[in-house]
Short mmCIF file of C-alpha atoms and ligand atoms in Angstrom, two decimals:
data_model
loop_
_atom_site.label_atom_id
_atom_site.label_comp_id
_atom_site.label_asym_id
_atom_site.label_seq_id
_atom_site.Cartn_x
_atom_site.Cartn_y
_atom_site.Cartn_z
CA UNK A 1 34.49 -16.75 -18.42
CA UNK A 2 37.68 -16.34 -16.06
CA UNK A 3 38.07 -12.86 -14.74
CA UNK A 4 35.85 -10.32 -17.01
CA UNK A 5 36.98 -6.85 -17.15
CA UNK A 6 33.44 -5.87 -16.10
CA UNK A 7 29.89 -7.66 -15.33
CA UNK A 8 27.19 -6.32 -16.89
CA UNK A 9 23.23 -6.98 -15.68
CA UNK A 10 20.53 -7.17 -18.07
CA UNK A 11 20.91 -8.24 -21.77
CA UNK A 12 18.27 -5.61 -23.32
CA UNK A 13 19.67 -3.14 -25.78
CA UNK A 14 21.61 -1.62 -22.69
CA UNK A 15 23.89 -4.40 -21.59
CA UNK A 16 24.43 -5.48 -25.07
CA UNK A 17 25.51 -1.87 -26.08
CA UNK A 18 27.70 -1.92 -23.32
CA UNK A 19 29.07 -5.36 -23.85
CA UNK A 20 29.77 -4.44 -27.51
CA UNK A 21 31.68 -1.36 -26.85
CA UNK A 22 33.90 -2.86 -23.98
CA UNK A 23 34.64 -5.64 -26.34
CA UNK A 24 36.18 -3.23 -29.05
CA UNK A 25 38.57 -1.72 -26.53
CA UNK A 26 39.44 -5.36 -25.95
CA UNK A 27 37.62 -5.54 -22.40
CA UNK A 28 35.79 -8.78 -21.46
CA UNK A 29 32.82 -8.72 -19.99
CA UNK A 30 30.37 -11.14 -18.87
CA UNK A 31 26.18 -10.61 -19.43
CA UNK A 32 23.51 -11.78 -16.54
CA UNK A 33 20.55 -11.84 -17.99
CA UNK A 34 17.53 -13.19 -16.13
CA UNK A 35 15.42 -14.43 -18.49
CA UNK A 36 16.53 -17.19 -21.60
CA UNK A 37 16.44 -14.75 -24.64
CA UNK A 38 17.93 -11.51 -26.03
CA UNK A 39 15.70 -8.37 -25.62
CA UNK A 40 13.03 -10.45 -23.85
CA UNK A 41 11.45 -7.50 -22.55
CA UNK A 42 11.01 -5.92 -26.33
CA UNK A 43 9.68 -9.81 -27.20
CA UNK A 44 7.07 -8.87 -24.74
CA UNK A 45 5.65 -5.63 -25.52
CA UNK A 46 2.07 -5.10 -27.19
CA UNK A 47 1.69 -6.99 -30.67
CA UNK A 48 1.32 -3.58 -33.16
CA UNK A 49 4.40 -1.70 -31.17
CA UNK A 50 6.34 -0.22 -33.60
CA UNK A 51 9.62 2.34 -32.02
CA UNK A 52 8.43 5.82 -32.44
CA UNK A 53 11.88 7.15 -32.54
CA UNK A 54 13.21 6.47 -36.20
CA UNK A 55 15.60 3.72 -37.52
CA UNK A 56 18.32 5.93 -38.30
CA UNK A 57 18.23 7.33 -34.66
CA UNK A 58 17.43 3.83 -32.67
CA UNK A 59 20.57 1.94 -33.62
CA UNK A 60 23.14 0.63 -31.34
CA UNK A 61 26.92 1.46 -31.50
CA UNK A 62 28.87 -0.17 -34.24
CA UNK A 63 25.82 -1.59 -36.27
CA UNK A 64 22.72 0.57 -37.64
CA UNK A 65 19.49 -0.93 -37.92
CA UNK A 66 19.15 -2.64 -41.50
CA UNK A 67 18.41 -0.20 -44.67
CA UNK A 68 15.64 -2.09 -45.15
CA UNK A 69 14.00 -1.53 -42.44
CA UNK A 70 10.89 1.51 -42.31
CA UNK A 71 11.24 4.47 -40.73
CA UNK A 72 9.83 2.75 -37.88
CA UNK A 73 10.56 -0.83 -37.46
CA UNK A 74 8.29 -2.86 -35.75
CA UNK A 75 8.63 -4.85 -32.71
CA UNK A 76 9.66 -8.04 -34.26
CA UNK A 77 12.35 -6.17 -35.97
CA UNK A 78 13.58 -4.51 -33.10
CA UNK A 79 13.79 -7.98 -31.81
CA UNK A 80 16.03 -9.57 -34.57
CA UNK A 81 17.82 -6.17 -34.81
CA UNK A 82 18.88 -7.33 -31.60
CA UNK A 83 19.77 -10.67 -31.96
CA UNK A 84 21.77 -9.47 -34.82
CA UNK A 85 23.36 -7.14 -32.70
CA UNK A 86 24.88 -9.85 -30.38
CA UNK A 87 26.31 -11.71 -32.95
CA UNK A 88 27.85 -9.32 -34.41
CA UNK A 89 29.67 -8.70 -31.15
CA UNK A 90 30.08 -12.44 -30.01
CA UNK A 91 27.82 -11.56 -27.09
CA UNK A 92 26.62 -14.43 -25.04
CA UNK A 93 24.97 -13.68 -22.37
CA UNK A 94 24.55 -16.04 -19.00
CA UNK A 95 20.52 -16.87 -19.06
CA UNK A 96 18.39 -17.83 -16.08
CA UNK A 97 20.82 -15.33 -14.11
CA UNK A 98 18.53 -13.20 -12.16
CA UNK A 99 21.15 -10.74 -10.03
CA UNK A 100 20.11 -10.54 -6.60
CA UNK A 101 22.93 -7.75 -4.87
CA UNK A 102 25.34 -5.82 -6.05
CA UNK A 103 27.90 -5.22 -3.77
CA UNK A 104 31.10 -3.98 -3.43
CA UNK A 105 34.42 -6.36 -2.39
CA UNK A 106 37.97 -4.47 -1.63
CA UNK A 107 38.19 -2.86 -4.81
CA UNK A 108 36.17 -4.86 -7.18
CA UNK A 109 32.03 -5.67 -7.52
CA UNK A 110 30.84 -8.71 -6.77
CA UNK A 111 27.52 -9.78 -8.73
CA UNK A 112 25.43 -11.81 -6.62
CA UNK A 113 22.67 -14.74 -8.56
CA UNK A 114 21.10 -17.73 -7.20
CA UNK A 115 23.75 -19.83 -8.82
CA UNK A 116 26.70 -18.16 -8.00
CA UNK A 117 28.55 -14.77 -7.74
CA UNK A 118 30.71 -13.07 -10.36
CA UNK A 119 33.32 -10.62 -9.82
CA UNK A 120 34.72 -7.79 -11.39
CA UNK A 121 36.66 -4.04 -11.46
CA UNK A 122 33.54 -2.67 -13.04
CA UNK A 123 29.74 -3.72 -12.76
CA UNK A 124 27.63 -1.75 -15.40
CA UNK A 125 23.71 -2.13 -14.39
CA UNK A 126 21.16 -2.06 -17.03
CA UNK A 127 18.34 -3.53 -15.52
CA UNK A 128 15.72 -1.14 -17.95
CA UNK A 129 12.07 -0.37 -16.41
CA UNK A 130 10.12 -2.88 -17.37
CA UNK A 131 10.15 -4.70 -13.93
CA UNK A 132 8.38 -2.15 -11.63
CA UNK A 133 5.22 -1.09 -13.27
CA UNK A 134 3.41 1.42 -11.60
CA UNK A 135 -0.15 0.92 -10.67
CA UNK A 136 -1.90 3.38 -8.53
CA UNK A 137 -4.86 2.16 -6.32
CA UNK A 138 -8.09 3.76 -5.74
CA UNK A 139 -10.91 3.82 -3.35
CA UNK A 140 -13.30 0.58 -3.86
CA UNK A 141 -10.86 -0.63 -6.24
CA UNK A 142 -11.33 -4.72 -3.80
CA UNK A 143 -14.81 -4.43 -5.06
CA UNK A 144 -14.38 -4.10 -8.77
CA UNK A 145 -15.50 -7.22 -10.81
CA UNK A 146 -13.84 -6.75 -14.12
CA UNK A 147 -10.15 -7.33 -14.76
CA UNK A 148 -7.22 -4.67 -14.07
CA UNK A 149 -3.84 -5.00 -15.63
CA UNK A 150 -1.27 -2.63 -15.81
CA UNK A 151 0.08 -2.02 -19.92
CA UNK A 152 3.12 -4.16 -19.59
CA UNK A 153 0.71 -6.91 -19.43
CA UNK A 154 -1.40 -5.79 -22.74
CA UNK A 155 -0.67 -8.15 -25.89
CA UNK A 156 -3.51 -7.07 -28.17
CA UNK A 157 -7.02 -6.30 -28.31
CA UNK A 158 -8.47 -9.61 -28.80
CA UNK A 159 -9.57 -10.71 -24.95
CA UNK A 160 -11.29 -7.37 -24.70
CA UNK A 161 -14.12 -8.29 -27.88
CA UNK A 162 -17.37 -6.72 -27.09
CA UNK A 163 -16.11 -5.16 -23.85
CA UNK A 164 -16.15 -1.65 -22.35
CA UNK A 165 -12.68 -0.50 -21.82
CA UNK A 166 -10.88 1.52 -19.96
CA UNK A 167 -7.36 2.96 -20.32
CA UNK A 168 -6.14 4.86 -17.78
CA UNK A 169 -2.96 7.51 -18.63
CA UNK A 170 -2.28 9.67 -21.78
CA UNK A 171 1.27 8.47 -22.39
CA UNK A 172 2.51 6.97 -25.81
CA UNK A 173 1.77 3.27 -24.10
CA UNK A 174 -2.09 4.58 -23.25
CA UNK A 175 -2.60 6.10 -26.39
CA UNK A 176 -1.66 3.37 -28.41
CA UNK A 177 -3.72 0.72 -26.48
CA UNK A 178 -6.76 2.79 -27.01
CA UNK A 179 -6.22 3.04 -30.79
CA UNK A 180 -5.71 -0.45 -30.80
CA UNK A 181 -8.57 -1.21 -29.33
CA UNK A 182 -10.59 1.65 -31.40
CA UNK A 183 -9.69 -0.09 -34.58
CA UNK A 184 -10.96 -3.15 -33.83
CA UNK A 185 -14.24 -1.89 -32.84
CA UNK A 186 -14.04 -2.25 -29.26
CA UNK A 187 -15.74 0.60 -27.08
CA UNK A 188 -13.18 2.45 -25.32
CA UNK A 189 -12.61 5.21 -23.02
CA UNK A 190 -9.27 6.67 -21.90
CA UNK A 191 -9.43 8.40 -18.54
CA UNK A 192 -7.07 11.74 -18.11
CA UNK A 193 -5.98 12.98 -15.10
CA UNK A 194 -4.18 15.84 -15.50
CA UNK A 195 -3.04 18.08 -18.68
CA UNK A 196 -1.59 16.78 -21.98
CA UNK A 197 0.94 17.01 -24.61
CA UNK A 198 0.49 15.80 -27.95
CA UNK A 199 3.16 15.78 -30.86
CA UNK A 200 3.08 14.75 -34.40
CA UNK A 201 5.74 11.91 -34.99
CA UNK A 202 7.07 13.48 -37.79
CA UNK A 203 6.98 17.31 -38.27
CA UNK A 204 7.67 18.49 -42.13
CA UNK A 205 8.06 15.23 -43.17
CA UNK A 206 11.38 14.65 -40.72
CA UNK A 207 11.19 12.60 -37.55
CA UNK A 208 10.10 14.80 -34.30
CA UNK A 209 13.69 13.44 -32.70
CA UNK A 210 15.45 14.86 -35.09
CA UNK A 211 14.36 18.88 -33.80
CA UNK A 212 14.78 17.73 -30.41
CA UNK A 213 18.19 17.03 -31.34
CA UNK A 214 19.00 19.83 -33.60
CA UNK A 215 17.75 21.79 -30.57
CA UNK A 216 19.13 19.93 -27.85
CA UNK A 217 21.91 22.37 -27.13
CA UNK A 218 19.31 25.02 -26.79
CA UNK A 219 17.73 26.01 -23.47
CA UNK A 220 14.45 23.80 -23.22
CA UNK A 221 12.28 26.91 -22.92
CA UNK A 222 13.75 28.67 -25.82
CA UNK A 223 13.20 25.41 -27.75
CA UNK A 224 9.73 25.41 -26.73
CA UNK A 225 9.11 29.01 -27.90
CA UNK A 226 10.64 28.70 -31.12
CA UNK A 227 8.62 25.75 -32.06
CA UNK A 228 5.29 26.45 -30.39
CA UNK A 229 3.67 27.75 -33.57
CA UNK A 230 4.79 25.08 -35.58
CA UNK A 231 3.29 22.78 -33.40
CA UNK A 232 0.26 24.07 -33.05
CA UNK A 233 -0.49 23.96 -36.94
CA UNK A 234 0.47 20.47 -36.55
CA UNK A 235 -1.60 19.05 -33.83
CA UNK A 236 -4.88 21.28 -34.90
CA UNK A 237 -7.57 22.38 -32.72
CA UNK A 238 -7.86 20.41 -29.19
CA UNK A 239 -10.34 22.22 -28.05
CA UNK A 240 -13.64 20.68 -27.22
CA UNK A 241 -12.00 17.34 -27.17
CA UNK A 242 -11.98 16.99 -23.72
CA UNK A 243 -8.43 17.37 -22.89
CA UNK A 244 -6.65 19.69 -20.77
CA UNK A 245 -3.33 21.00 -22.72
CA UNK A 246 -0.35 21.11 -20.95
CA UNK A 247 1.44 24.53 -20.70
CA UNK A 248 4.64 23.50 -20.71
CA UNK A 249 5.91 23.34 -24.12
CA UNK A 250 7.67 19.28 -24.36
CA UNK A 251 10.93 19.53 -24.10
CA UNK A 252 10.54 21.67 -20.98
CA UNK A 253 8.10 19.11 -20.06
CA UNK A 254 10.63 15.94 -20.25
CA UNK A 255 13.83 18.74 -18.52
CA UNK A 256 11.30 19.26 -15.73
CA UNK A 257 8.56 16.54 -15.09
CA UNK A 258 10.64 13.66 -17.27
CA UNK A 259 7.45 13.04 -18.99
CA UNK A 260 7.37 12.16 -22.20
CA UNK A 261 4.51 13.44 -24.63
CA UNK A 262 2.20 11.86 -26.77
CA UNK A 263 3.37 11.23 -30.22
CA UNK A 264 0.20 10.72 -32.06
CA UNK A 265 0.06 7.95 -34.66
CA UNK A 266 -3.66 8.32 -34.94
CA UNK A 267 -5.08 8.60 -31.13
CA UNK A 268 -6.21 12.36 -31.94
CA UNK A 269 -8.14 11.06 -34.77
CA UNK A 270 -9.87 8.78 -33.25
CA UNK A 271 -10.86 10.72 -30.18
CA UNK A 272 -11.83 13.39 -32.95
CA UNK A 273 -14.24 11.11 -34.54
CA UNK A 274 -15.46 10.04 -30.85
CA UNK A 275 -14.26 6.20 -31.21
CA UNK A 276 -12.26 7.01 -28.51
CA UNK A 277 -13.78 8.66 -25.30
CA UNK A 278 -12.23 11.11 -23.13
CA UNK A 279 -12.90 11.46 -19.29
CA UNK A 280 -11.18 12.44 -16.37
CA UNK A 281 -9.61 11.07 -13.75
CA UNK A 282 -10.64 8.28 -11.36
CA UNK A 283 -12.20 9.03 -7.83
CA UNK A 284 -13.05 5.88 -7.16
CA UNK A 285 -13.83 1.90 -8.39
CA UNK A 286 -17.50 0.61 -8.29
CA UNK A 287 -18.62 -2.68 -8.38
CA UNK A 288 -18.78 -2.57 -12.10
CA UNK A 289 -16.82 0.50 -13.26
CA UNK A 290 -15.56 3.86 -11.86
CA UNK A 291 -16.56 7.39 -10.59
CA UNK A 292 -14.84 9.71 -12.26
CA UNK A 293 -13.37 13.02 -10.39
CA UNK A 294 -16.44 15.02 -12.13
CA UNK A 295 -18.92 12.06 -10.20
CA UNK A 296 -20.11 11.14 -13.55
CA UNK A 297 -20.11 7.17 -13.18
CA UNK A 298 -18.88 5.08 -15.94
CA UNK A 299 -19.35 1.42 -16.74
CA UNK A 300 -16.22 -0.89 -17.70
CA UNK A 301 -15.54 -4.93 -17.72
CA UNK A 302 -12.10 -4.12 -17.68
CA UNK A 303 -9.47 -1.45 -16.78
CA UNK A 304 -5.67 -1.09 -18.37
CA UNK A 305 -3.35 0.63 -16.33
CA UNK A 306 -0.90 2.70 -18.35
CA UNK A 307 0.37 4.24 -15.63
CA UNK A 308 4.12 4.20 -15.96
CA UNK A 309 6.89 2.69 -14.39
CA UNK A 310 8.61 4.07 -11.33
CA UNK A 311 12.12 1.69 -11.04
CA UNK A 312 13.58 1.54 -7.51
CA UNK A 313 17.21 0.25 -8.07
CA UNK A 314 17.91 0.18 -4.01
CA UNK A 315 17.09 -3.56 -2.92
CA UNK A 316 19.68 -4.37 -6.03
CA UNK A 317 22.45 -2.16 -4.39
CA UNK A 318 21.80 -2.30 -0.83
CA UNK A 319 25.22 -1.03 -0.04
CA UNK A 320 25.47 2.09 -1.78
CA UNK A 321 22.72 4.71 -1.08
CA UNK A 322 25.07 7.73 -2.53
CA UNK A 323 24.45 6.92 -5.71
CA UNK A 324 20.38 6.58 -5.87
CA UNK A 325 18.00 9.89 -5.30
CA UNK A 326 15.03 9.41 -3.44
CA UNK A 327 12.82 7.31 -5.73
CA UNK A 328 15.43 5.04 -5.90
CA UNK A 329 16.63 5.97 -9.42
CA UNK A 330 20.05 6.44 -9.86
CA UNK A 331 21.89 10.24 -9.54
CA UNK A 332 24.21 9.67 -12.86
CA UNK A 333 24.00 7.56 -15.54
CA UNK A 334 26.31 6.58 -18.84
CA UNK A 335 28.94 8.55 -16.68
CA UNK A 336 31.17 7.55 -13.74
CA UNK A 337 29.53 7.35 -10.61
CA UNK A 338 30.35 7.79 -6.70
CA UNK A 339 31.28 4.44 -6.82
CA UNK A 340 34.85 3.91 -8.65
CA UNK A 341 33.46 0.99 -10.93
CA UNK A 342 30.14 1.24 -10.37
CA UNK A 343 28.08 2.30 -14.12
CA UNK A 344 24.19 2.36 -14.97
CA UNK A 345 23.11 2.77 -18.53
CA UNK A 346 20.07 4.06 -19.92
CA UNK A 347 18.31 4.80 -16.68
CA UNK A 348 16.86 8.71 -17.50
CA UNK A 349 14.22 9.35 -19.68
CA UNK A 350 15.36 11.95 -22.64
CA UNK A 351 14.04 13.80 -24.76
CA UNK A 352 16.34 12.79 -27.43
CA UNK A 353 15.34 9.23 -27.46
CA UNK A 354 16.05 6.36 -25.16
CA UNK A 355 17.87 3.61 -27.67
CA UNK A 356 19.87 6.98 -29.05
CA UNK A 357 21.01 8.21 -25.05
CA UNK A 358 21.76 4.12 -24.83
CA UNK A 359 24.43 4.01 -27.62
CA UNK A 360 26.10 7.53 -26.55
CA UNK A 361 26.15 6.16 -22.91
CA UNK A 362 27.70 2.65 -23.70
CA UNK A 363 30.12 4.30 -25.65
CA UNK A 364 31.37 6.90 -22.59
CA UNK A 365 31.07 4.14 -20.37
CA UNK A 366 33.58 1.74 -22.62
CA UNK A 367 35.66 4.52 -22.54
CA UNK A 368 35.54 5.43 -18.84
CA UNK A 369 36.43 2.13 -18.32
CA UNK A 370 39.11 1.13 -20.79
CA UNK A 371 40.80 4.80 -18.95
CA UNK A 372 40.59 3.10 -15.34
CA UNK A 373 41.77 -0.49 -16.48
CA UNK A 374 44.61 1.07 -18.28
C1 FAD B 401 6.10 0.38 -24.86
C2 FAD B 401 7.47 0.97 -24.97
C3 FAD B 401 7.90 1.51 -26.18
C4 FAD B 401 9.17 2.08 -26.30
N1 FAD B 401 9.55 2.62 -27.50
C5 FAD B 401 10.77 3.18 -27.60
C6 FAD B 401 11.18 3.78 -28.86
O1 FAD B 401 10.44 3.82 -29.81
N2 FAD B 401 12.42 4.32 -28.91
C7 FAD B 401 13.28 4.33 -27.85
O2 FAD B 401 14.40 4.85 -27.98
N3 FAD B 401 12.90 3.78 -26.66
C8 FAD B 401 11.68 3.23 -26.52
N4 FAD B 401 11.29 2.69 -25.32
C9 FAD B 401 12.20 2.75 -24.19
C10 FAD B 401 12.88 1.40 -24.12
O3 FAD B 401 12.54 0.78 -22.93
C11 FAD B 401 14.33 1.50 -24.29
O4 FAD B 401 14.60 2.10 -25.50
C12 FAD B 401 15.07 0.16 -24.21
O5 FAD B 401 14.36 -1.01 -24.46
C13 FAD B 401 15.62 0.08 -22.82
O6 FAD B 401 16.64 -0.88 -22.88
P1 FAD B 401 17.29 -1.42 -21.56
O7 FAD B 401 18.31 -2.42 -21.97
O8 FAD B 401 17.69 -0.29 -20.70
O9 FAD B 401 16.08 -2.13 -20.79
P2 FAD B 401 15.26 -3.43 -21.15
O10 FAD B 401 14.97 -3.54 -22.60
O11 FAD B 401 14.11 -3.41 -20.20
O12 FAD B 401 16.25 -4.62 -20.77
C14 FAD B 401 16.66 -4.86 -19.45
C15 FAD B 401 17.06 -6.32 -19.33
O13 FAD B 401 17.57 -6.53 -18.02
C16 FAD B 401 17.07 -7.76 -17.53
N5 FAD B 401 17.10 -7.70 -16.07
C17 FAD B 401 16.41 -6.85 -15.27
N6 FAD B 401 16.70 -7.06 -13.97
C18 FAD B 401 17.61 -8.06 -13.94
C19 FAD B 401 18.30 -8.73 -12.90
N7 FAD B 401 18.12 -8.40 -11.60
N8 FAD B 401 19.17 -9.72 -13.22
C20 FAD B 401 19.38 -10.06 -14.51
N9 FAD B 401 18.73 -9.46 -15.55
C21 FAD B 401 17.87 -8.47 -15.27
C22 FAD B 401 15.69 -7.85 -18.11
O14 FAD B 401 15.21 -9.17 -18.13
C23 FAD B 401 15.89 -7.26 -19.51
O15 FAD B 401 16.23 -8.25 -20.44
C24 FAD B 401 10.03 2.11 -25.18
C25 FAD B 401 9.60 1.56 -23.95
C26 FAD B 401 8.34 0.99 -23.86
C27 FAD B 401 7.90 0.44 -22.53
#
């Protein structure tokens, strides 16, 4: 493409929202995607994912998910939803285009890939998570026989047949993992550092995200208060179960910590019925398991990390420290920057939902940017 209004890195549900809504205020942009498909990280998650924020809610701008969709499309369908998505806009991204720097020239960005460098007034990065996995190390951990992978990495439960598991991490990727595994019989434990929140997915038959965002204009706290009791009918009795319950009602939670709770879709059963185990957290690896914090030992042939991610955006912008905070993370993003041209999108975890926060950032960011070509 000769001269593009703006580049755009990454061609998940981020770049391609952005892409779209530059494209109907008649901006051009071009799309580096690194790997040779659409939405390849969302071809890559676990086999069963389905989005736990709703259809209605997880559309992009300018196209809702299909009507005939569930409540909760699957994986697959968030895929072709997708690809659907990019045709509708004419969006072709630039495959095998891995950006390497991101760096500012006079008064444009120049976009940086093995192959070549692109160059534009505005660069809009939306580069997701999925490339820096966290995974924590422990104490003996060299020693350990069995196999460790982090989440990103989990497909399904079928290597893991007749196998003691262990999941490590309470978040919406650990709990699912260890249902999966539950249901198909596979003996599993999911070890818990620290306190919990759990939330139903739907609460009087609406989608959870839809009170967060009825109540989003409301302090967190208040929030928290008003639906505390509510809650608490919903989830039913922890106690006993093994789990420590956060204090901090959720959406204080995600304000403060930028943690996300669990939305159950049937882990708290099956810890109920004990087909899931609960323990603590790890003090150390064995040879052919762990120590938990409480010294209790435990036995596993293999260990899944679902542990987070923790992205670091630095080594992609060398040049411009101002705009990152100390994990690396950027300060703003879906609004302009300290850098005239320089966008992210869909870099902070909301309570609200991330696909949601996507659309309504592509959209300010098309604007923002149609307002500084014109
Ligand atoms: C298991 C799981 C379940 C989730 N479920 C939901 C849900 O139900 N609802 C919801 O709203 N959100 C959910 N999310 C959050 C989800 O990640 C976002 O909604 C969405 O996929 C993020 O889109 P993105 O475009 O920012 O990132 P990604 O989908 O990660 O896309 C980023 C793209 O950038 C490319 N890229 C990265 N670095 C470079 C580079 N240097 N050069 C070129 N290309 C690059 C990648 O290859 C990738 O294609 C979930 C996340 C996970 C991990």
């Amino acid at each position: 493409m000769i001269d593009p209004d703006a580049v755009i890195v990454g061609a998940g549900p981020a770049g391609l929202a952005c892409a779209a809504t530059l494209s109907r205020r008649g901006l051009k942009s071009v799309i580096l995607e690194k790997a040779d498909t659409i939405g390849a990280v969302w071809r890559r998650h676990y086999e069963r994912l389905h989005l736990h924020t709703d259809r209605g809610h997880s559309g992009l701008p300018g196209l809702p998910m299909p009507r005939s969709y569930p409540r909760y499309p699957s994986r697959a369908q968030v895929v072709a939803y997708l690809e659907s998505y990019a045709a509708q806009f004419d969006l072709h991204p630039v495959f095998h285009s891995k950006v390497e720097r991101v760096r500012r020239a006079g008064s444009r960005w120049r976009v940086d890939t093995a192959s070549g460098s692109h160059v534009a007034r505005m660069a809009v990065i939306a580069t997701g998570w999925a490339d820096f996995p966290h995974a924590p190390r422990w104490p003996g951990q060299d020693g350990y026989r069995g196999n460790i992978i982090h989440s990103s990495v989990y497909r399904n439960p079928a290597p893991y047949a007749g196998k003691r598991v262990l999941v490590v991490g309470f978040g919406n990727s650990g709990g699912e993992i260890a249902l999966d595994l539950a249901e198909a019989g596979i003996d599993v434990t999911l070890a818990v550092r620290g306190p919990v929140k759990i939330l139903p997915r739907d609460l009087l038959g609406l989608p959870i995200l839809n009170w967060a965002i009825l109540q989003k204009w409301m302090p967190p706290r208040l929030a928290d208060l008003l639906n505390a009791p509510l809650l608490r009918l919903a989830v039913g009795s922890t106690r006993h179960l093994g789990l420590q319950m956060e204090r901090k009602g959720p959406l204080t939670m995600i304000a403060e910590d930028g943690r996300i709770p669990l939305l159950d879709i049937g882990t708290l059963a099956r810890i109920r019925d004990g087909s899931i185990k609960v323990r603590g957290g790890i003090a150390r690896f064995n040879h052919d398991g762990v120590a938990f914090a409480d010294d209790a030992a435990g036995q596993f042939d293999a260990v899944i990390l679902a542990t987070g991610f923790r992205p670091d955006l630095r080594p992609l912008l060398p040049e411009t420290p101002g705009v990152f905070d100390a994990r690396g993370l950027p300060l703003i993003t879906g609004r302009a920057t300290s850098e005239p041209g320089l966008f992210f999108c869909g870099q902070r975890v909301v309570a609200t939902g991330q696909l949601r926060e996507i659309g309504i950032e592509a959209t300010r960011i098309a604007r923002l940017v149609a307002r500084l070509q014109g």
